PDB file of C-alpha atoms in Angstrom:
ATOM      1  CA  UNK A   1       9.522   7.879  -4.327  1.00  0.00           C
ATOM      2  CA  UNK A   2       7.039  10.409  -2.937  1.00  0.00           C
ATOM      3  CA  UNK A   3       4.800  12.418  -5.254  1.00  0.00           C
ATOM      4  CA  UNK A   4       2.554  15.440  -4.713  1.00  0.00           C
ATOM      5  CA  UNK A   5      -1.225  15.261  -4.679  1.00  0.00           C
ATOM      6  CA  UNK A   6      -1.291  17.016  -8.052  1.00  0.00           C
ATOM      7  CA  UNK A   7       1.016  14.368  -9.527  1.00  0.00           C
ATOM      8  CA  UNK A   8      -1.173  11.643  -8.024  1.00  0.00           C
ATOM      9  CA  UNK A   9      -4.322  13.254  -9.464  1.00  0.00           C
ATOM     10  CA  UNK A  10      -2.808  13.522 -12.933  1.00  0.00           C
ATOM     11  CA  UNK A  11      -1.414   9.967 -12.923  1.00  0.00           C
ATOM     12  CA  UNK A  12      -4.701   8.529 -11.656  1.00  0.00           C
ATOM     13  CA  UNK A  13      -6.704  10.379 -14.304  1.00  0.00           C
ATOM     14  CA  UNK A  14      -4.354   9.240 -17.078  1.00  0.00           C
ATOM     15  CA  UNK A  15      -4.372   5.637 -15.851  1.00  0.00           C
ATOM     16  CA  UNK A  16      -8.171   5.418 -15.711  1.00  0.00           C
ATOM     17  CA  UNK A  17      -8.612   7.110 -19.072  1.00  0.00           C
ATOM     18  CA  UNK A  18      -6.155   4.640 -20.634  1.00  0.00           C
ATOM     19  CA  UNK A  19      -7.646   1.564 -18.892  1.00  0.00           C
ATOM     20  CA  UNK A  20     -10.779   1.591 -16.725  1.00  0.00           C
ATOM     21  CA  UNK A  21     -10.161  -2.032 -15.696  1.00  0.00           C
ATOM     22  CA  UNK A  22      -7.786  -3.872 -13.392  1.00  0.00           C
ATOM     23  CA  UNK A  23      -4.596  -2.431 -14.918  1.00  0.00           C
ATOM     24  CA  UNK A  24      -5.841   1.139 -14.516  1.00  0.00           C
ATOM     25  CA  UNK A  25      -6.842   0.515 -10.906  1.00  0.00           C
ATOM     26  CA  UNK A  26      -3.449  -1.072 -10.210  1.00  0.00           C
ATOM     27  CA  UNK A  27      -1.727   2.044 -11.576  1.00  0.00           C
ATOM     28  CA  UNK A  28      -3.889   4.203  -9.269  1.00  0.00           C
ATOM     29  CA  UNK A  29      -2.995   1.936  -6.314  1.00  0.00           C
ATOM     30  CA  UNK A  30       0.711   2.298  -7.035  1.00  0.00           C
ATOM     31  CA  UNK A  31       0.391   6.092  -7.373  1.00  0.00           C
ATOM     32  CA  UNK A  32      -1.506   6.238  -4.055  1.00  0.00           C
ATOM     33  CA  UNK A  33       1.346   4.404  -2.324  1.00  0.00           C
ATOM     34  CA  UNK A  34       3.744   7.001  -3.715  1.00  0.00           C
ATOM     35  CA  UNK A  35       1.487   9.832  -2.515  1.00  0.00           C
ATOM     36  CA  UNK A  36       1.386   8.310   0.980  1.00  0.00           C
ATOM     37  CA  UNK A  37       5.187   8.502   1.096  1.00  0.00           C
ATOM     38  CA  UNK A  38       4.805  12.310   0.924  1.00  0.00           C
ATOM     39  CA  UNK A  39       5.171  13.265   4.598  1.00  0.00           C
ATOM     40  CA  UNK A  40       3.919  16.824   3.924  1.00  0.00           C
ATOM     41  CA  UNK A  41       0.667  15.507   2.405  1.00  0.00           C
ATOM     42  CA  UNK A  42       0.142  13.043   5.260  1.00  0.00           C
ATOM     43  CA  UNK A  43       0.944  15.651   7.948  1.00  0.00           C
ATOM     44  CA  UNK A  44      -1.410  18.217   6.416  1.00  0.00           C
ATOM     45  CA  UNK A  45      -4.337  15.882   5.707  1.00  0.00           C
ATOM     46  CA  UNK A  46      -4.075  13.001   8.177  1.00  0.00           C
ATOM     47  CA  UNK A  47      -2.991  14.795  11.351  1.00  0.00           C
ATOM     48  CA  UNK A  48      -3.696  13.390  14.845  1.00  0.00           C
ATOM     49  CA  UNK A  49      -5.958  16.356  15.685  1.00  0.00           C
ATOM     50  CA  UNK A  50      -8.124  15.924  12.586  1.00  0.00           C
ATOM     51  CA  UNK A  51     -11.844  15.652  13.304  1.00  0.00           C
ATOM     52  CA  UNK A  52     -13.186  12.088  13.100  1.00  0.00           C
ATOM     53  CA  UNK A  53     -15.200  11.061  10.069  1.00  0.00           C
ATOM     54  CA  UNK A  54     -15.016  10.711   6.308  1.00  0.00           C
ATOM     55  CA  UNK A  55     -14.446  13.734   4.101  1.00  0.00           C
ATOM     56  CA  UNK A  56     -14.477  13.925   0.324  1.00  0.00           C
ATOM     57  CA  UNK A  57     -11.131  15.563  -0.413  1.00  0.00           C
ATOM     58  CA  UNK A  58     -11.235  15.571  -4.219  1.00  0.00           C
ATOM     59  CA  UNK A  59     -13.510  14.613  -7.114  1.00  0.00           C
ATOM     60  CA  UNK A  60     -12.137  14.401 -10.633  1.00  0.00           C
ATOM     61  CA  UNK A  61     -14.643  15.937 -13.057  1.00  0.00           C
ATOM     62  CA  UNK A  62     -13.350  13.886 -16.006  1.00  0.00           C
ATOM     63  CA  UNK A  63     -13.258  10.358 -14.523  1.00  0.00           C
ATOM     64  CA  UNK A  64     -15.489  10.753 -11.407  1.00  0.00           C
ATOM     65  CA  UNK A  65     -12.619   9.376  -9.300  1.00  0.00           C
ATOM     66  CA  UNK A  66     -13.089  10.357  -5.641  1.00  0.00           C
ATOM     67  CA  UNK A  67     -10.474  10.773  -2.922  1.00  0.00           C
ATOM     68  CA  UNK A  68     -11.793  10.510   0.633  1.00  0.00           C
ATOM     69  CA  UNK A  69      -9.983  11.037   3.919  1.00  0.00           C
ATOM     70  CA  UNK A  70     -10.981   8.603   6.675  1.00  0.00           C
ATOM     71  CA  UNK A  71     -10.187   9.607  10.263  1.00  0.00           C
ATOM     72  CA  UNK A  72     -10.940   7.054  12.980  1.00  0.00           C
ATOM     73  CA  UNK A  73     -10.008   8.400  16.394  1.00  0.00           C
ATOM     74  CA  UNK A  74     -11.920   5.603  18.147  1.00  0.00           C
ATOM     75  CA  UNK A  75     -11.652   2.951  15.433  1.00  0.00           C
ATOM     76  CA  UNK A  76     -14.439   1.308  13.432  1.00  0.00           C
ATOM     77  CA  UNK A  77     -15.300  -2.103  11.975  1.00  0.00           C
ATOM     78  CA  UNK A  78     -17.418  -2.338   8.832  1.00  0.00           C
ATOM     79  CA  UNK A  79     -19.639  -5.296   8.009  1.00  0.00           C
ATOM     80  CA  UNK A  80     -18.663  -7.417   5.003  1.00  0.00           C
ATOM     81  CA  UNK A  81     -19.541  -5.404   1.911  1.00  0.00           C
ATOM     82  CA  UNK A  82     -18.742  -4.735  -1.703  1.00  0.00           C
ATOM     83  CA  UNK A  83     -18.759  -1.515  -3.677  1.00  0.00           C
ATOM     84  CA  UNK A  84     -21.328  -2.631  -6.216  1.00  0.00           C
ATOM     85  CA  UNK A  85     -20.336  -1.711  -9.739  1.00  0.00           C
ATOM     86  CA  UNK A  86     -17.475   0.464  -8.515  1.00  0.00           C
ATOM     87  CA  UNK A  87     -14.164  -0.218  -6.806  1.00  0.00           C
ATOM     88  CA  UNK A  88     -12.171   1.150  -3.901  1.00  0.00           C
ATOM     89  CA  UNK A  89      -8.516   1.488  -3.043  1.00  0.00           C
ATOM     90  CA  UNK A  90      -7.626   1.863   0.634  1.00  0.00           C
ATOM     91  CA  UNK A  91      -4.290   3.558   1.313  1.00  0.00           C
ATOM     92  CA  UNK A  92      -2.849   3.504   4.820  1.00  0.00           C
ATOM     93  CA  UNK A  93      -1.530   6.907   5.931  1.00  0.00           C
ATOM     94  CA  UNK A  94      -1.247   6.474   9.731  1.00  0.00           C
ATOM     95  CA  UNK A  95      -1.543   3.407  11.967  1.00  0.00           C
ATOM     96  CA  UNK A  96      -2.714   0.174  10.408  1.00  0.00           C
ATOM     97  CA  UNK A  97      -5.917  -1.335   9.066  1.00  0.00           C
ATOM     98  CA  UNK A  98      -6.996  -4.980   9.081  1.00  0.00           C
ATOM     99  CA  UNK A  99      -8.868  -6.210   6.019  1.00  0.00           C
ATOM    100  CA  UNK A 100     -10.867  -9.427   5.882  1.00  0.00           C
ATOM    101  CA  UNK A 101     -11.802 -11.014   2.558  1.00  0.00           C
ATOM    102  CA  UNK A 102     -15.124 -12.893   2.383  1.00  0.00           C
ATOM    103  CA  UNK A 103     -17.050 -15.307   0.171  1.00  0.00           C
ATOM    104  CA  UNK A 104     -20.699 -16.283   0.021  1.00  0.00           C
ATOM    105  CA  UNK A 105     -21.584 -19.418   2.006  1.00  0.00           C
ATOM    106  CA  UNK A 106     -24.657 -20.276  -0.034  1.00  0.00           C
ATOM    107  CA  UNK A 107     -26.701 -20.227   3.173  1.00  0.00           C
ATOM    108  CA  UNK A 108     -29.435 -17.710   3.846  1.00  0.00           C
ATOM    109  CA  UNK A 109     -30.609 -16.210   7.126  1.00  0.00           C
ATOM    110  CA  UNK A 110     -34.204 -16.565   8.284  1.00  0.00           C
ATOM    111  CA  UNK A 111     -34.808 -13.172   6.683  1.00  0.00           C
ATOM    112  CA  UNK A 112     -33.579 -14.548   3.349  1.00  0.00           C
ATOM    113  CA  UNK A 113     -30.291 -12.618   3.397  1.00  0.00           C
ATOM    114  CA  UNK A 114     -27.163 -14.207   1.956  1.00  0.00           C
ATOM    115  CA  UNK A 115     -24.446 -15.023   4.474  1.00  0.00           C
ATOM    116  CA  UNK A 116     -20.687 -14.906   4.086  1.00  0.00           C
ATOM    117  CA  UNK A 117     -17.602 -16.452   5.648  1.00  0.00           C
ATOM    118  CA  UNK A 118     -14.003 -15.199   5.791  1.00  0.00           C
ATOM    119  CA  UNK A 119     -11.381 -16.522   3.384  1.00  0.00           C
ATOM    120  CA  UNK A 120      -8.369 -14.453   4.411  1.00  0.00           C
ATOM    121  CA  UNK A 121      -7.094 -11.466   6.274  1.00  0.00           C
ATOM    122  CA  UNK A 122      -4.300  -8.960   5.765  1.00  0.00           C
ATOM    123  CA  UNK A 123      -2.997  -5.784   7.334  1.00  0.00           C
ATOM    124  CA  UNK A 124      -2.110  -2.494   5.647  1.00  0.00           C
ATOM    125  CA  UNK A 125       0.760  -0.428   7.056  1.00  0.00           C
ATOM    126  CA  UNK A 126       1.818   3.010   5.754  1.00  0.00           C
ATOM    127  CA  UNK A 127       2.242   3.597   2.810  1.00  0.00           C
ATOM    128  CA  UNK A 128       0.581   0.394   1.561  1.00  0.00           C
ATOM    129  CA  UNK A 129      -2.622   0.429  -0.478  1.00  0.00           C
ATOM    130  CA  UNK A 130      -5.015  -2.379  -1.361  1.00  0.00           C
ATOM    131  CA  UNK A 131      -7.487  -2.469  -4.237  1.00  0.00           C
ATOM    132  CA  UNK A 132     -10.978  -4.004  -4.199  1.00  0.00           C
ATOM    133  CA  UNK A 133     -12.438  -4.560  -7.637  1.00  0.00           C
ATOM    134  CA  UNK A 134     -16.190  -4.389  -8.366  1.00  0.00           C
ATOM    135  CA  UNK A 135     -18.114  -6.990  -6.389  1.00  0.00           C
ATOM    136  CA  UNK A 136     -15.206  -8.122  -4.160  1.00  0.00           C
ATOM    137  CA  UNK A 137     -16.382  -8.768  -0.598  1.00  0.00           C
ATOM    138  CA  UNK A 138     -14.335  -7.348   2.254  1.00  0.00           C
ATOM    139  CA  UNK A 139     -14.646  -5.802   5.696  1.00  0.00           C
ATOM    140  CA  UNK A 140     -12.403  -3.187   7.199  1.00  0.00           C
ATOM    141  CA  UNK A 141     -11.193  -2.796  10.765  1.00  0.00           C
ATOM    142  CA  UNK A 142     -10.046   0.806  10.980  1.00  0.00           C
ATOM    143  CA  UNK A 143      -7.962   0.894  14.165  1.00  0.00           C
ATOM    144  CA  UNK A 144      -7.986   3.601  16.811  1.00  0.00           C
ATOM    145  CA  UNK A 145      -6.118   6.651  15.508  1.00  0.00           C
ATOM    146  CA  UNK A 146      -5.932   5.216  11.998  1.00  0.00           C
ATOM    147  CA  UNK A 147      -5.888   7.443   8.944  1.00  0.00           C
ATOM    148  CA  UNK A 148      -6.814   6.082   5.516  1.00  0.00           C
ATOM    149  CA  UNK A 149      -6.951   7.732   2.113  1.00  0.00           C
ATOM    150  CA  UNK A 150      -9.603   5.931   0.058  1.00  0.00           C
ATOM    151  CA  UNK A 151      -9.918   6.315  -3.698  1.00  0.00           C
ATOM    152  CA  UNK A 152     -13.130   5.217  -5.447  1.00  0.00           C
ATOM    153  CA  UNK A 153     -14.326   5.130  -9.028  1.00  0.00           C
ATOM    154  CA  UNK A 154     -17.511   7.081  -8.289  1.00  0.00           C
ATOM    155  CA  UNK A 155     -19.878   8.021  -5.466  1.00  0.00           C
ATOM    156  CA  UNK A 156     -20.317   4.617  -3.821  1.00  0.00           C
ATOM    157  CA  UNK A 157     -23.824   5.499  -2.653  1.00  0.00           C
ATOM    158  CA  UNK A 158     -24.851   5.437  -6.321  1.00  0.00           C
ATOM    159  CA  UNK A 159     -22.878   2.278  -7.202  1.00  0.00           C
ATOM    160  CA  UNK A 160     -25.097  -0.286  -5.473  1.00  0.00           C
ATOM    161  CA  UNK A 161     -22.846  -0.955  -2.472  1.00  0.00           C
ATOM    162  CA  UNK A 162     -24.176  -3.910  -0.465  1.00  0.00           C
ATOM    163  CA  UNK A 163     -23.474  -5.211   3.059  1.00  0.00           C
ATOM    164  CA  UNK A 164     -23.897  -8.858   4.066  1.00  0.00           C
ATOM    165  CA  UNK A 165     -24.658 -10.884   7.190  1.00  0.00           C
ATOM    166  CA  UNK A 166     -21.992 -13.071   8.760  1.00  0.00           C
ATOM    167  CA  UNK A 167     -23.005 -16.682   9.395  1.00  0.00           C
ATOM    168  CA  UNK A 168     -23.327 -17.170  13.191  1.00  0.00           C
ATOM    169  CA  UNK A 169     -20.337 -18.788  14.837  1.00  0.00           C
ATOM    170  CA  UNK A 170     -17.847 -17.721  12.157  1.00  0.00           C
ATOM    171  CA  UNK A 171     -14.431 -16.732  13.499  1.00  0.00           C
ATOM    172  CA  UNK A 172     -12.442 -14.140  11.597  1.00  0.00           C
ATOM    173  CA  UNK A 173      -8.823 -15.214  10.978  1.00  0.00           C
ATOM    174  CA  UNK A 174      -5.960 -13.222  12.455  1.00  0.00           C
ATOM    175  CA  UNK A 175      -4.284 -10.625  10.245  1.00  0.00           C
ATOM    176  CA  UNK A 176      -0.780 -11.183   9.018  1.00  0.00           C
ATOM    177  CA  UNK A 177       1.467  -8.469  10.428  1.00  0.00           C
TER     178      UNK A 177
END
């Protein structure tokens, strides 16, 4: 069942105030999937002619929850990363997005950086949403023309987000369709 952005905002706020942990984030993920079923919201905010980039759409003053609109006209692949002490929920509005999950290898590069290897891959289709809890390693392949609504627990620049090197010669598994 589709909901309005205002209903999403209120449900997300209530969920996080009741439980700032995994259950609260799961409730936000479910509400985001319901929002992404709202064709008016998607048409107005994730249109094909939207300028490429990431825009902060909403910030909740009570919980610091952020809603960002990601527009990738040419596509983009992120390095493996986490969101530090925060979390992120990626909701697919248009197109699809491939997500790779990673783990530390225990090896270090010559520069002393930790390296990672893939442990799984999945694909988000509209209106699916996936949650990444604090510290979970993942990389995102935003496909050409893709539109994603991302919800975070705070400004990720302040949360200690970290990117990691991929061990040379590592192949990324194929996404499940």
